Amino acid sequence: MARNYGTAKLKNHISGNAPGTLGAMGKLFDVSAEDFNKALQGDQTVITRIADMARLSETAKANLPKALEAYRKIIETTGDVNQAYAELVQLTQKHGTQTLKAINSSKIGEQRFKNEMTEMQAEHVNATTAEATRHAQRSSLIQIAGATADLMAIAKYEADLIKASNKLPEAQDAADRAYETAVTTALWTNGSEAKTDRIPKPNYSRTAGISRVGQWFRNFMGI
């Protein structure tokens, strides 16, 4: 309940001389010169509102240093953290491509290494197989060459036997001369002790067959 002071009043010289400043006070701080005058006159409604604002201000002022320090830390740390993230982004952008290229190059090199190892192993197997095949073929050719040489020798021998069988008279004469020479040589060497009876005297005829001629031919030719 407002009290009645009759016609009494306190002279205010400032409101008329600085109305703009006092008006700005109300807009900036939510307290007006009019409410100030009412509170001075005991207006309980205004006093209650102003008292609440004063208590709030007292609590805020008590907590202000710590709250300000906390906010300062939060803001500064948030800035530092985001700056750090920004640097991480820049570093990732700067070195990420380089790292990915290195990874891809390593993967390609690894695959190339595996491929080369596989190729080398295949080449070794192929070379070993080729060498084994070459050796087998060469051995077969050597065996064939040997067999061919044997066959050619046999063919030549048989041809020579046929030629010899066609020349029995000449062969008999040559054998007789060889026999006489052998006997004479034995006599010159051993005289009466010469065993001339051990020197066989060949006696060939066409009916003896190629085998006997062949035997004579081998003896005569030293085969």
Short mmCIF file of C-alpha atoms in Angstrom, two decimals:
data_model
loop_
_atom_site.label_atom_id
_atom_site.label_comp_id
_atom_site.label_asym_id
_atom_site.label_seq_id
_atom_site.Cartn_x
_atom_site.Cartn_y
_atom_site.Cartn_z
CA MET A 1 0.00 0.00 0.00
CA ALA A 2 1.44 3.37 -1.08
CA ARG A 3 1.91 5.87 1.66
CA ASN A 4 0.47 9.40 1.45
CA TYR A 5 3.00 12.21 1.76
CA GLY A 6 0.57 14.95 0.81
CA THR A 7 2.14 17.62 -1.39
CA ALA A 8 5.70 16.87 -0.30
CA LYS A 9 8.21 16.01 -3.02
CA LEU A 10 11.93 15.82 -3.69
CA LYS A 11 13.17 18.11 -6.40
CA ASN A 12 14.80 16.23 -9.31
CA HIS A 13 16.98 18.51 -11.40
CA ILE A 14 18.70 15.77 -13.47
CA SER A 15 15.76 14.20 -15.29
CA GLY A 16 15.00 17.42 -17.12
CA ASN A 17 18.63 18.05 -18.03
CA ALA A 18 19.65 14.52 -19.13
CA PRO A 19 16.49 12.83 -20.33
CA GLY A 20 18.29 10.97 -23.14
CA THR A 21 20.85 9.41 -20.85
CA LEU A 22 18.23 8.32 -18.34
CA GLY A 23 16.14 6.90 -21.19
CA ALA A 24 19.15 4.93 -22.42
CA MET A 25 19.60 3.60 -18.87
CA GLY A 26 16.17 2.00 -19.03
CA LYS A 27 16.84 0.47 -22.44
CA LEU A 28 20.34 -0.74 -21.61
CA PHE A 29 19.94 -1.96 -18.03
CA ASP A 30 16.16 -2.48 -17.72
CA VAL A 31 15.89 0.01 -14.82
CA SER A 32 14.22 3.41 -15.33
CA ALA A 33 14.31 6.74 -13.56
CA GLU A 34 10.54 6.44 -12.95
CA ASP A 35 10.93 3.06 -11.17
CA PHE A 36 13.79 4.56 -9.18
CA ASN A 37 11.49 7.37 -7.98
CA LYS A 38 8.70 4.90 -7.16
CA ALA A 39 11.08 2.74 -5.14
CA LEU A 40 12.16 5.85 -3.23
CA GLN A 41 8.51 6.49 -2.41
CA GLY A 42 8.00 2.93 -1.13
CA ASP A 43 6.19 1.31 -4.09
CA GLN A 44 6.34 -2.32 -3.01
CA THR A 45 5.79 -3.76 -6.46
CA VAL A 46 8.70 -1.80 -7.86
CA ILE A 47 10.77 -2.44 -4.74
CA THR A 48 10.17 -6.20 -5.07
CA ARG A 49 11.26 -6.24 -8.71
CA ILE A 50 14.32 -4.09 -8.04
CA ALA A 51 15.23 -6.14 -4.96
CA ASP A 52 15.04 -9.35 -7.00
CA MET A 53 17.29 -7.79 -9.63
CA ALA A 54 19.69 -6.69 -6.86
CA ARG A 55 19.83 -10.20 -5.33
CA LEU A 56 20.35 -11.67 -8.75
CA SER A 57 23.11 -9.16 -9.37
CA GLU A 58 24.74 -10.02 -6.03
CA THR A 59 24.69 -13.74 -6.85
CA ALA A 60 25.93 -13.07 -10.36
CA LYS A 61 28.70 -10.81 -9.07
CA ALA A 62 29.84 -13.51 -6.63
CA ASN A 63 29.91 -16.14 -9.37
CA LEU A 64 31.16 -13.81 -12.07
CA PRO A 65 34.94 -14.40 -11.71
CA LYS A 66 34.67 -18.18 -11.76
CA ALA A 67 31.97 -18.18 -14.42
CA LEU A 68 34.02 -15.80 -16.55
CA GLU A 69 37.16 -17.91 -16.06
CA ALA A 70 35.22 -21.07 -16.89
CA TYR A 71 33.77 -19.50 -20.03
CA ARG A 72 37.18 -18.17 -20.96
CA LYS A 73 38.62 -21.68 -20.69
CA ILE A 74 35.68 -23.18 -22.59
CA ILE A 75 35.92 -20.63 -25.38
CA GLU A 76 39.72 -20.70 -25.60
CA THR A 77 39.83 -24.50 -25.44
CA THR A 78 37.06 -24.80 -28.02
CA GLY A 79 39.05 -22.49 -30.27
CA ASP A 80 42.26 -24.44 -29.65
CA VAL A 81 40.52 -27.78 -30.25
CA ASN A 82 38.94 -26.58 -33.48
CA GLN A 83 42.24 -25.07 -34.56
CA ALA A 84 43.88 -28.43 -33.86
CA TYR A 85 41.17 -30.20 -35.89
CA ALA A 86 41.72 -27.69 -38.68
CA GLU A 87 45.46 -28.46 -38.62
CA LEU A 88 44.66 -32.19 -38.66
CA VAL A 89 42.44 -31.63 -41.68
CA GLN A 90 45.17 -29.64 -43.41
CA LEU A 91 47.81 -32.26 -42.57
CA THR A 92 45.52 -35.05 -43.77
CA GLN A 93 44.79 -33.16 -46.98
CA LYS A 94 48.49 -32.43 -47.45
CA HIS A 95 49.86 -35.89 -46.67
CA GLY A 96 46.80 -38.05 -47.33
CA THR A 97 47.36 -38.13 -51.08
CA GLN A 98 51.04 -38.92 -50.53
CA THR A 99 50.16 -41.73 -48.13
CA LEU A 100 47.50 -43.18 -50.44
CA LYS A 101 49.95 -43.07 -53.34
CA ALA A 102 52.53 -44.88 -51.20
CA ILE A 103 49.94 -47.51 -50.18
CA ASN A 104 48.82 -48.04 -53.77
CA SER A 105 52.43 -48.17 -54.95
CA SER A 106 53.22 -50.75 -52.27
CA LYS A 107 50.19 -52.83 -53.26
CA ILE A 108 51.17 -52.68 -56.93
CA GLY A 109 54.77 -53.54 -56.02
CA GLU A 110 53.57 -56.44 -53.87
CA GLN A 111 51.37 -57.75 -56.69
CA ARG A 112 54.23 -57.31 -59.19
CA PHE A 113 56.57 -59.17 -56.81
CA LYS A 114 54.10 -62.06 -56.48
CA ASN A 115 53.58 -62.14 -60.24
CA GLU A 116 57.33 -62.14 -60.89
CA MET A 117 57.84 -64.92 -58.34
CA THR A 118 55.09 -66.94 -60.04
CA GLU A 119 56.58 -66.21 -63.46
CA MET A 120 60.08 -67.14 -62.28
CA GLN A 121 58.76 -70.38 -60.80
CA ALA A 122 56.91 -71.13 -64.04
CA GLU A 123 60.04 -70.29 -66.05
CA HIS A 124 62.09 -72.57 -63.81
CA VAL A 125 59.58 -75.40 -64.25
CA ASN A 126 59.48 -74.80 -68.00
CA ALA A 127 63.28 -74.62 -68.21
CA THR A 128 63.64 -77.79 -66.12
CA THR A 129 61.04 -79.55 -68.25
CA ALA A 130 62.68 -78.28 -71.43
CA GLU A 131 66.12 -79.42 -70.23
CA ALA A 132 64.75 -82.83 -69.24
CA THR A 133 63.05 -83.08 -72.63
CA ARG A 134 66.22 -81.95 -74.42
CA HIS A 135 68.29 -84.46 -72.46
CA ALA A 136 65.83 -87.26 -73.19
CA GLN A 137 65.71 -86.30 -76.86
CA ARG A 138 69.50 -85.98 -77.03
CA SER A 139 69.95 -89.32 -75.28
CA SER A 140 67.46 -90.87 -77.67
CA LEU A 141 69.28 -89.31 -80.62
CA ILE A 142 72.61 -90.62 -79.30
CA GLN A 143 71.11 -94.06 -78.87
CA ILE A 144 69.54 -93.85 -82.31
CA ALA A 145 72.84 -92.62 -83.75
CA GLY A 146 74.65 -95.51 -82.07
CA ALA A 147 72.07 -97.98 -83.28
CA THR A 148 72.21 -96.42 -86.74
CA ALA A 149 76.01 -96.69 -86.73
CA ASP A 150 75.73 -100.32 -85.68
CA LEU A 151 73.17 -100.98 -88.39
CA MET A 152 75.33 -99.21 -90.94
CA ALA A 153 78.36 -101.23 -89.81
CA ILE A 154 76.35 -104.44 -90.05
CA ALA A 155 75.06 -103.43 -93.46
CA LYS A 156 78.60 -102.63 -94.61
CA TYR A 157 79.87 -105.86 -93.11
CA GLU A 158 77.18 -107.86 -94.88
CA ALA A 159 77.92 -106.00 -98.11
CA ASP A 160 81.62 -106.77 -97.67
CA LEU A 161 80.78 -110.42 -97.01
CA ILE A 162 78.75 -110.56 -100.19
CA LYS A 163 81.61 -108.96 -102.10
CA ALA A 164 84.04 -111.41 -100.50
CA SER A 165 81.84 -114.40 -101.35
CA ASN A 166 81.80 -113.24 -104.95
CA LYS A 167 85.60 -113.24 -104.96
CA LEU A 168 86.38 -116.64 -103.39
CA PRO A 169 89.20 -117.53 -105.76
CA GLU A 170 91.05 -114.30 -105.01
CA ALA A 171 90.29 -114.77 -101.32
CA GLN A 172 91.66 -118.34 -101.38
CA ASP A 173 94.86 -117.19 -103.08
CA ALA A 174 95.31 -114.40 -100.57
CA ALA A 175 94.69 -116.84 -97.72
CA ASP A 176 97.26 -119.29 -99.11
CA ARG A 177 99.85 -116.54 -99.41
CA ALA A 178 99.11 -115.42 -95.88
CA TYR A 179 99.49 -119.03 -94.66
CA GLU A 180 102.84 -119.47 -96.39
CA THR A 181 104.05 -116.19 -94.96
CA ALA A 182 102.98 -117.22 -91.45
CA VAL A 183 104.78 -120.60 -91.75
CA THR A 184 107.95 -118.96 -93.07
CA THR A 185 107.91 -116.40 -90.29
CA ALA A 186 107.48 -119.13 -87.67
CA LEU A 187 110.39 -121.10 -89.14
CA TRP A 188 112.61 -118.03 -89.20
CA THR A 189 111.78 -117.42 -85.56
CA ASN A 190 111.83 -120.91 -84.03
CA GLY A 191 113.44 -123.15 -86.60
CA SER A 192 112.78 -126.84 -85.91
CA GLU A 193 110.74 -125.94 -82.84
CA ALA A 194 108.28 -123.95 -84.90
CA LYS A 195 104.75 -125.27 -84.36
CA THR A 196 103.65 -124.90 -87.94
CA ASP A 197 100.91 -127.47 -87.40
CA ARG A 198 99.14 -124.95 -85.21
CA ILE A 199 98.88 -122.51 -88.08
CA PRO A 200 95.49 -123.20 -89.70
CA LYS A 201 95.40 -123.42 -93.43
CA PRO A 202 92.20 -121.93 -94.76
CA ASN A 203 90.23 -123.84 -97.34
CA TYR A 204 87.27 -121.81 -98.62
CA SER A 205 84.63 -122.87 -101.09
CA ARG A 206 81.50 -121.13 -102.36
CA THR A 207 79.34 -123.73 -100.61
CA ALA A 208 80.77 -122.76 -97.23
CA GLY A 209 78.28 -119.91 -97.04
CA ILE A 210 78.50 -116.30 -96.15
CA SER A 211 79.08 -117.01 -92.45
CA ARG A 212 82.41 -118.78 -93.09
CA VAL A 213 83.44 -116.11 -95.54
CA GLY A 214 82.48 -113.55 -92.95
CA GLN A 215 84.64 -115.26 -90.34
CA TRP A 216 87.56 -115.35 -92.76
CA PHE A 217 86.90 -111.75 -93.67
CA ARG A 218 87.02 -110.71 -90.02
CA ASN A 219 90.27 -112.63 -89.48
CA PHE A 220 91.78 -111.36 -92.70
CA MET A 221 90.76 -107.77 -92.07
CA GLY A 222 91.67 -107.96 -88.38
CA ILE A 223 88.12 -107.26 -87.24
#
